[in-house]
CSV table of C-alpha atoms in Angstrom, one decimal:
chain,number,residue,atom,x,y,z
A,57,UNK,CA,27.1,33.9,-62.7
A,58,UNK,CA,29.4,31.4,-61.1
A,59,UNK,CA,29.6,33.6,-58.0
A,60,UNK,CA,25.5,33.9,-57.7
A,61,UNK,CA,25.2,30.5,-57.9
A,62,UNK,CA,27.9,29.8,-55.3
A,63,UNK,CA,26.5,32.8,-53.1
A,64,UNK,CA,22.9,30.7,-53.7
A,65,UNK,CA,24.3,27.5,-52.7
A,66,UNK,CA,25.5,28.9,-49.6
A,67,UNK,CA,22.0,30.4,-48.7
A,68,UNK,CA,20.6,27.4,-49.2
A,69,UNK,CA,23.1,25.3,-46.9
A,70,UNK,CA,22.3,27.9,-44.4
A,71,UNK,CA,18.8,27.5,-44.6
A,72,UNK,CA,18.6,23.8,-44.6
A,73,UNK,CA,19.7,22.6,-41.3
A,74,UNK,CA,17.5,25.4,-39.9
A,75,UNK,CA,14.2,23.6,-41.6
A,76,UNK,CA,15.5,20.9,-40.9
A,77,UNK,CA,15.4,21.8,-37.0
A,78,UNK,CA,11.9,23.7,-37.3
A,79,UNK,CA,10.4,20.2,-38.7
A,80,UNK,CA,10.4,18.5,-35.7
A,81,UNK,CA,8.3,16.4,-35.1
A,82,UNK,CA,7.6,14.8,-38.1
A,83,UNK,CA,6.5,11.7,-36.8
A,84,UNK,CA,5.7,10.0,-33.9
A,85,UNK,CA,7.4,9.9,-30.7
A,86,UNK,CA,7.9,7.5,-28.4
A,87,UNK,CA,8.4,8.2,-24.8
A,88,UNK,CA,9.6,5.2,-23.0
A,89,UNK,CA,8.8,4.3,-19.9
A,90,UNK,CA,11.1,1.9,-17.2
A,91,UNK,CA,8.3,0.8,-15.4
A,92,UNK,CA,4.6,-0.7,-15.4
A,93,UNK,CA,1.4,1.7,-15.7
A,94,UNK,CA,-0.2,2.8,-12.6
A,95,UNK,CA,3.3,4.4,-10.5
A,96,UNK,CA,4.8,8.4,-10.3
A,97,UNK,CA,6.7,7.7,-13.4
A,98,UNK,CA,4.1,6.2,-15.5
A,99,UNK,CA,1.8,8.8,-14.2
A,100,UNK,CA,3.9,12.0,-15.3
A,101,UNK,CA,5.4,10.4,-18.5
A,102,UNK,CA,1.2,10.1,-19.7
A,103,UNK,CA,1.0,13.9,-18.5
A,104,UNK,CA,4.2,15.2,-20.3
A,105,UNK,CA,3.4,12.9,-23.4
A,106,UNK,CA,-0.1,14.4,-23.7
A,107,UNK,CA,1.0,17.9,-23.3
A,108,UNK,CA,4.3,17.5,-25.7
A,109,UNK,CA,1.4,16.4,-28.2
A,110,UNK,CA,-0.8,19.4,-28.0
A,111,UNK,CA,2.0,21.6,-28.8
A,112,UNK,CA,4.3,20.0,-31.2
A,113,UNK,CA,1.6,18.9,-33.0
A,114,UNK,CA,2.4,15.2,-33.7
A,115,UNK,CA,1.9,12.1,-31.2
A,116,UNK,CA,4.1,11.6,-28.2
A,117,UNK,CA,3.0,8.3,-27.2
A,118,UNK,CA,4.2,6.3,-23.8
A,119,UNK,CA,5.6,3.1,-24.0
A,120,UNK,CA,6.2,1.2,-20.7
A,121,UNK,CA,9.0,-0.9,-21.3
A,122,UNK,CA,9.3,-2.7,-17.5
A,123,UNK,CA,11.8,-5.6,-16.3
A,124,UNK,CA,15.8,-5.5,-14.7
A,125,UNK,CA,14.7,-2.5,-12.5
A,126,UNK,CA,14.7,0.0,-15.4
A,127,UNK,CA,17.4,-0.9,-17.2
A,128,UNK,CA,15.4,-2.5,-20.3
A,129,UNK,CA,14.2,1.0,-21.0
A,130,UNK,CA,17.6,2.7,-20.1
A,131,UNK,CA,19.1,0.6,-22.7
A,132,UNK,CA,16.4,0.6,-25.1
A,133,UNK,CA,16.7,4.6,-24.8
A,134,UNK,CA,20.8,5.2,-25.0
A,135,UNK,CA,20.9,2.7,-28.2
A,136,UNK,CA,17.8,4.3,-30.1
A,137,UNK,CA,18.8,6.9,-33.1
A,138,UNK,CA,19.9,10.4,-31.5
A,139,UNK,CA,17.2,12.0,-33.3
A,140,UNK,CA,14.5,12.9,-30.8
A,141,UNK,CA,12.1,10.4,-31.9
A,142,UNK,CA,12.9,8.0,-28.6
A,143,UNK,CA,12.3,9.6,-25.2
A,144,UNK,CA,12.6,8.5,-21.3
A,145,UNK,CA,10.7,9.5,-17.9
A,146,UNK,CA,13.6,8.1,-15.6
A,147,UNK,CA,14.0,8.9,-12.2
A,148,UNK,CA,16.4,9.0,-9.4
A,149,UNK,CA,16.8,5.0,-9.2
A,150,UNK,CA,16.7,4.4,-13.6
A,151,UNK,CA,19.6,7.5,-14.4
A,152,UNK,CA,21.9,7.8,-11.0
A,153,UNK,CA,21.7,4.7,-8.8
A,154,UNK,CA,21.7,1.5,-11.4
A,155,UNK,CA,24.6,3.1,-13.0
A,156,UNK,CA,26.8,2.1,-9.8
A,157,UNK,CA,24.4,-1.2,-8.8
A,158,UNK,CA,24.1,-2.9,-12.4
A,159,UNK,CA,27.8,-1.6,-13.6
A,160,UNK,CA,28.5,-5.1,-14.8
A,161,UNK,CA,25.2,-5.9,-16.3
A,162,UNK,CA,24.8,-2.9,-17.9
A,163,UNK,CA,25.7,-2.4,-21.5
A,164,UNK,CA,25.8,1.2,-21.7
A,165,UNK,CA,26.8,4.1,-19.0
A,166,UNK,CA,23.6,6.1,-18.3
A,167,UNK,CA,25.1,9.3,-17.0
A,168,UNK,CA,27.2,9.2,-20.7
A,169,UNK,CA,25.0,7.6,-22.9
A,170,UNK,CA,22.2,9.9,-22.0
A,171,UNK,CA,21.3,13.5,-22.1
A,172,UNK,CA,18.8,15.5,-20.1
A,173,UNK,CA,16.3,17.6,-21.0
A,174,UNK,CA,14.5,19.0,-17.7
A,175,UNK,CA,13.9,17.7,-13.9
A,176,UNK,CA,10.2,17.6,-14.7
A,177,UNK,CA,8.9,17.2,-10.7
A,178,UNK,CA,10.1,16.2,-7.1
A,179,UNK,CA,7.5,13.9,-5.0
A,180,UNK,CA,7.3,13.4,-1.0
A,181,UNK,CA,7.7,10.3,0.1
A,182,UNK,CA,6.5,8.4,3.4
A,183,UNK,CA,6.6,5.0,5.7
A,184,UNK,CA,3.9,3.3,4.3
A,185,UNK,CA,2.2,0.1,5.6
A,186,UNK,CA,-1.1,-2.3,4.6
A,187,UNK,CA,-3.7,-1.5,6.3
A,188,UNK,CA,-4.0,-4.9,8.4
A,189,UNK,CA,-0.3,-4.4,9.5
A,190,UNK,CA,-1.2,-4.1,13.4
A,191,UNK,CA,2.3,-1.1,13.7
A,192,UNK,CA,0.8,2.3,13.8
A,193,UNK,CA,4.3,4.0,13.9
A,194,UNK,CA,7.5,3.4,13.1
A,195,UNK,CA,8.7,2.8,17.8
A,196,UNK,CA,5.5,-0.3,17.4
A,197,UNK,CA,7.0,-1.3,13.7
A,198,UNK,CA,11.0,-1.9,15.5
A,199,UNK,CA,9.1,-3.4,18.3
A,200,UNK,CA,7.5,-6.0,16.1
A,201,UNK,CA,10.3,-6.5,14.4
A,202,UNK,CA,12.7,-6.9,16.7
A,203,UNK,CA,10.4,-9.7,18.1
A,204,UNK,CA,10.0,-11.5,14.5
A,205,UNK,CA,13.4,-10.7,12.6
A,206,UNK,CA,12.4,-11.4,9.2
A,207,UNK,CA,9.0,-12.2,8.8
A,208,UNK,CA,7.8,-8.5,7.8
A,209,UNK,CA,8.0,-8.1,4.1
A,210,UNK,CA,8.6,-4.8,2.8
A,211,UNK,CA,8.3,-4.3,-1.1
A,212,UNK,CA,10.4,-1.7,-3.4
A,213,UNK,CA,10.7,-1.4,-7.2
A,214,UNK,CA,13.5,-3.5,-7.6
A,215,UNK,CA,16.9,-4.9,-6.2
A,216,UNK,CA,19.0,-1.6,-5.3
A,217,UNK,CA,16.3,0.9,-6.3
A,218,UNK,CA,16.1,4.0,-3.9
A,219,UNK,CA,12.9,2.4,-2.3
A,220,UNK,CA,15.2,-0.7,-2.0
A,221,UNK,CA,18.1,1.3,-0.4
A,222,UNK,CA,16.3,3.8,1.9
A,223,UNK,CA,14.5,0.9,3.6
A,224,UNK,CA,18.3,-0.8,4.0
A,225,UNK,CA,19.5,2.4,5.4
A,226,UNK,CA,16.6,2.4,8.2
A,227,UNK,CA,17.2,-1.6,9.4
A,228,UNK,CA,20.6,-0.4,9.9
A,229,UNK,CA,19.7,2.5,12.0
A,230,UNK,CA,16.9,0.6,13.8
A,231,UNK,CA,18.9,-2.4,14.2
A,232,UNK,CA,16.0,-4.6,12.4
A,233,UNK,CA,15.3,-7.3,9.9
A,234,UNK,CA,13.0,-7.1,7.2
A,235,UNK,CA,12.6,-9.9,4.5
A,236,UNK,CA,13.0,-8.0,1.0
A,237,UNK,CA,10.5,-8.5,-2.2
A,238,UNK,CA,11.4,-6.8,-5.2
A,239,UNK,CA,8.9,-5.9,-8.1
A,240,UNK,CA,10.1,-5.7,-11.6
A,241,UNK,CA,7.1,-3.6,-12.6
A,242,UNK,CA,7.3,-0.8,-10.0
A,243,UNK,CA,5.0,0.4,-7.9
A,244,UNK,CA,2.0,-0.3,-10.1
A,245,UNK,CA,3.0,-4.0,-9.3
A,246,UNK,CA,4.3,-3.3,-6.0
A,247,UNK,CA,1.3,-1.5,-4.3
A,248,UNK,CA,-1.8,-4.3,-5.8
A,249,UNK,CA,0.7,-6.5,-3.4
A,250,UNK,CA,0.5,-4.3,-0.3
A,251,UNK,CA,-3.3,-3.8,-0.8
A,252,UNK,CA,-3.6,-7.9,-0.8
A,253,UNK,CA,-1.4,-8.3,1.8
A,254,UNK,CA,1.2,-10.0,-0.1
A,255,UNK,CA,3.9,-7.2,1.5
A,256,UNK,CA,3.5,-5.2,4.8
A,257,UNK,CA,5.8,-2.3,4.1
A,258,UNK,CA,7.8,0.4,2.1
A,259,UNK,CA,9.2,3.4,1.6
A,260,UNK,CA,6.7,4.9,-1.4
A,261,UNK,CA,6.1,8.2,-3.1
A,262,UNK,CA,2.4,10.1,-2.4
A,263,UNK,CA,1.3,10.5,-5.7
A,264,UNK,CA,0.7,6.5,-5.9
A,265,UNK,CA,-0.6,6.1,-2.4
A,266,UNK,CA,-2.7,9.1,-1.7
A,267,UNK,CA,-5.8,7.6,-3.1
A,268,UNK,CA,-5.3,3.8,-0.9
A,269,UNK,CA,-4.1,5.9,2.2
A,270,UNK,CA,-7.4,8.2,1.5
A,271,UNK,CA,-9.2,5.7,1.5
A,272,UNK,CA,-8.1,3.4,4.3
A,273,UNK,CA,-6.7,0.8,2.4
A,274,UNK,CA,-3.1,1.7,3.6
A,275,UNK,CA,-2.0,3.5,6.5
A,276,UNK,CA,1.1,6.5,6.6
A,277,UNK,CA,3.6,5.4,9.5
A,278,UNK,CA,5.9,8.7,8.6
A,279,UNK,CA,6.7,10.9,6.3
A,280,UNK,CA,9.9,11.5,4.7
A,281,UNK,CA,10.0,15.6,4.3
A,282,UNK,CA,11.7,17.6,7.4
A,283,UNK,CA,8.4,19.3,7.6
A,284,UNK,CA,4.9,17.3,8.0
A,285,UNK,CA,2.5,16.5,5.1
A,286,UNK,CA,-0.8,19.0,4.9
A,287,UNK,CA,-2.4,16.4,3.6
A,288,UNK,CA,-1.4,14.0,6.1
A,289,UNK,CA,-0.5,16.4,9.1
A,290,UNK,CA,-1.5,13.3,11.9
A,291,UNK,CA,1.6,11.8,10.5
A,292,UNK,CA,5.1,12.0,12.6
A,293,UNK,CA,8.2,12.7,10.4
A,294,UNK,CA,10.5,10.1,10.5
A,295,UNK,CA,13.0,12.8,11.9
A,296,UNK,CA,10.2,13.3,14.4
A,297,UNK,CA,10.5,9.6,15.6
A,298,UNK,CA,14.4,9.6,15.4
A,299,UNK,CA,15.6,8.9,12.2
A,300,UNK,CA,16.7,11.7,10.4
A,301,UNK,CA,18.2,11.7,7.0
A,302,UNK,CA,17.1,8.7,5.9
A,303,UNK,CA,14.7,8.4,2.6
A,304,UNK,CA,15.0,10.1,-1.1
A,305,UNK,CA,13.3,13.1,-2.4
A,306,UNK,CA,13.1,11.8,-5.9
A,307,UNK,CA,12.5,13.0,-8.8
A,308,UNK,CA,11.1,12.6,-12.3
A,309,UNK,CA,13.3,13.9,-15.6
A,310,UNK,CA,13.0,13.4,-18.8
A,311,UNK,CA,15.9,12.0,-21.2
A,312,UNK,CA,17.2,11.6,-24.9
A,313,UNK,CA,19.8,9.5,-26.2
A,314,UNK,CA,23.6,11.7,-25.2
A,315,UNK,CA,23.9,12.3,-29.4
A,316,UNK,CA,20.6,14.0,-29.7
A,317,UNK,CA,21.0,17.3,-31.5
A,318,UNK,CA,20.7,20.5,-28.8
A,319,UNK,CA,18.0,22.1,-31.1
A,320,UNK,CA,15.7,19.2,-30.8
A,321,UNK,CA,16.8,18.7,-27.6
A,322,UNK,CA,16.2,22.8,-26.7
A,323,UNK,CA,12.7,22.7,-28.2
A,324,UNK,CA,12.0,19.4,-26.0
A,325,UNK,CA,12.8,22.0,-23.4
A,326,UNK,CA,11.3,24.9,-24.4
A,327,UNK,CA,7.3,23.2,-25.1
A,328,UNK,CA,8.2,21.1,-21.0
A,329,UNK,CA,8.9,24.2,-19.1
A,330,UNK,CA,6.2,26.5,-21.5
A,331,UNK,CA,3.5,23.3,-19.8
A,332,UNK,CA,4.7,22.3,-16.6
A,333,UNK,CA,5.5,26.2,-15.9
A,334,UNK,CA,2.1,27.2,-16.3
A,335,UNK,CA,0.0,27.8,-12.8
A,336,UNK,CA,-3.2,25.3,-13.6
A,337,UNK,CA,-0.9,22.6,-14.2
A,338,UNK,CA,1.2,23.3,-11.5
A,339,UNK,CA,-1.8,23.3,-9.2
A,340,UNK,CA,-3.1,20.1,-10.9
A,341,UNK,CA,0.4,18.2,-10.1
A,342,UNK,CA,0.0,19.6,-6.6
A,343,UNK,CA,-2.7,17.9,-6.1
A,344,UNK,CA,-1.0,15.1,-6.9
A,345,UNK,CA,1.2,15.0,-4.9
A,346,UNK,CA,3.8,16.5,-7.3
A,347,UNK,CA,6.1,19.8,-7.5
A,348,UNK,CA,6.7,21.0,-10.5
A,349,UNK,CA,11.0,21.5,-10.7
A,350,UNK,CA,11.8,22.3,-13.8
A,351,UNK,CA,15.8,22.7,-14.6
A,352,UNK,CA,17.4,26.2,-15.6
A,353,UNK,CA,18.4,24.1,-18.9
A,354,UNK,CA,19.1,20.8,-20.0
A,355,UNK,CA,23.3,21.1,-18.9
A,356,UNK,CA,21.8,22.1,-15.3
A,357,UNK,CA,19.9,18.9,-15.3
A,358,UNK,CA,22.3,16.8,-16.7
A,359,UNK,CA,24.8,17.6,-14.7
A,360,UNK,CA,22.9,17.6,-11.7
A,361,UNK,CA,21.8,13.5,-12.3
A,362,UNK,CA,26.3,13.3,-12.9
A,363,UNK,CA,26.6,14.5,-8.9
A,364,UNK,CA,23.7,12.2,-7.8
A,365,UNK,CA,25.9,9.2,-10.1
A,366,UNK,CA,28.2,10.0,-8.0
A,367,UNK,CA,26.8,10.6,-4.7
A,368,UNK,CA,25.1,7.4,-4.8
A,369,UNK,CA,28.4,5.9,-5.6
A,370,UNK,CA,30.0,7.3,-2.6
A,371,UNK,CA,27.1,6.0,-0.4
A,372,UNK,CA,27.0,2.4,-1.7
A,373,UNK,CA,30.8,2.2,-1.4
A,374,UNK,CA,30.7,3.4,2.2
A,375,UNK,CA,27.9,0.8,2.8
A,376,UNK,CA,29.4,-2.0,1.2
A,377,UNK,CA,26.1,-3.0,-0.6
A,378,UNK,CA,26.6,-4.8,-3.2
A,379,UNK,CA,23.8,-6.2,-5.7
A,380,UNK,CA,24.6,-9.5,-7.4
């Protein structure tokens, strides 16, 4: 009898943690956000949330969590419960630049204290300019410039965000002076200011300006890709126009706090890739201005955002900038 009932006990242990890992969801999730609504990562975080919902069967719901260039939600993310019920969209700038800019501010060490799940998609970027900026390419932008060091304003998502950076790594090449504004909230703050005026210029993903440049209310002065745009083909490269390797291909990921159990953070996985891999949605992003890149797992894609920490460590030591 004793045996049976230690045989039983045994059973059960097994069967437990597997339950356990079926249930989840139970509850609500919330899937933080680093920036204000309206920008890339806002945009997909709504997209994954939605879809995450559909098939998990409970509510994934975005919170945007702005302020310190990411790093409110960063934090807010690494210190929450590693139990899958507190998510992040980060990006390129949130999870492998402030790591090296904000090392002393920071609290916590993203590239530790968080784990990925999946790249979720890559976005183009351009040269982007109001519309009543009288430069129509980036030879009549140095020539204004050069004129008037310091009195064109370019905008970016936050002191040493990639935006931020990229545009530092062109004056230096071009031998310019721009006057930096930074905006806490992101691009949904950050392009309302170019449309008014307030800012003349930045380096800006497609999926938030398509629509304006569409539409004439901002105006491409070159794009970022080695290859032209099809849907802006009139614009030059900025390889094209002599500056090659400069500007980020970024990216959107999606991450859990690093203590997060692997099943939870498998079936995270597994119910992304089963919606982002699926050709409508694909083709919907694309539209967007967004390719799908999902990650062979979630160790590819955390170790890939570890090489980028790194990388962008290398760079910013070599460039001596420093963000106080």
């Amino acid at each position: 009898m004793i045996i049976k009932r230690f045989a039983a006990a045994l059973v059960l242990a097994a069967v437990l943690p597997a339950a356990a890992q079926e249930a989840y969801p139970s509850r609500p999730v919330r899937v933080l956000v680093p920036y204000a609504p309206g920008g890339a990562t806002d945009i997909i975080a709504r997209i994954v949330a939605a879809k995450l919902t559909d098939s998990l069967g409970h509510s994934f719901v975005v919170e945007n969590r702005p302020g310190a260039n990411g790093n409110i939600a960063l934090e807010a993310t690494a210190k929450a419960a590693p139990d899958g019920y507190t998510l992040l969209v980060g990006n390129v700038s949130t999870n492998a630049i402030n790591e090296n800019i904000y090392r002393e501010q920071l609290g916590i060490q993203p590239s530790r204290d968080l784990t990925g799940i999946t790249k979720l998609v890559e976005i183009p970027h351009i040269v982007v300019a109001s519309a009543s900026f009288p430069p129509n390419s980036i030879a009549e932008l140095i020539a204004v410039a050069k004129k008037e060091p310091g009195k064109i304003n370019f905008a970016s998502v936050g002191l040493g965000s990639y935006p931020h950076l990229d545009m530092e790594r062109f004056m230096k090449a071009a031998g310019i002076e721009l006057t930096h504004v930074p905006y806490k909230g992101g691009a949904g703050q950050a392009i309302p200011a170019m449309l008014g005026g307030e800012v003349q210029l930045a380096f800006f993903n497609m999926a938030s300006l398509l629509p304006h440049i569409k539409s004439g209310r901002l105006k491409a002065l070159a794009a970022i890709p080695t290859q032209r745009l099809p849907e802006l083909p009139h614009v030059a490269t900025l390889a094209e126009q002599g500056y090659p390797g400069i500007g980020t291909n970024a990216w959107q990921g999606l991450f859990a706090p690093a203590a997060t159990p692997k099943p939870v953070v498998d079936k995270l996985y597994a119910a992304v890739a089963a919606a982002l891999g699926r050709a409508d949605q694909r083709e919907g992003l694309a539209r967007q201005m967004m390719s799908v890149e999902l990650s062979k797992s979630p160790q590819e894609f955390t170790e890939l955002v570890r090489r980028e920490t790194q990388d962008w460590a290398d760079f910013l030591r070599s460039a001596r900038i420093k963000i106080d």
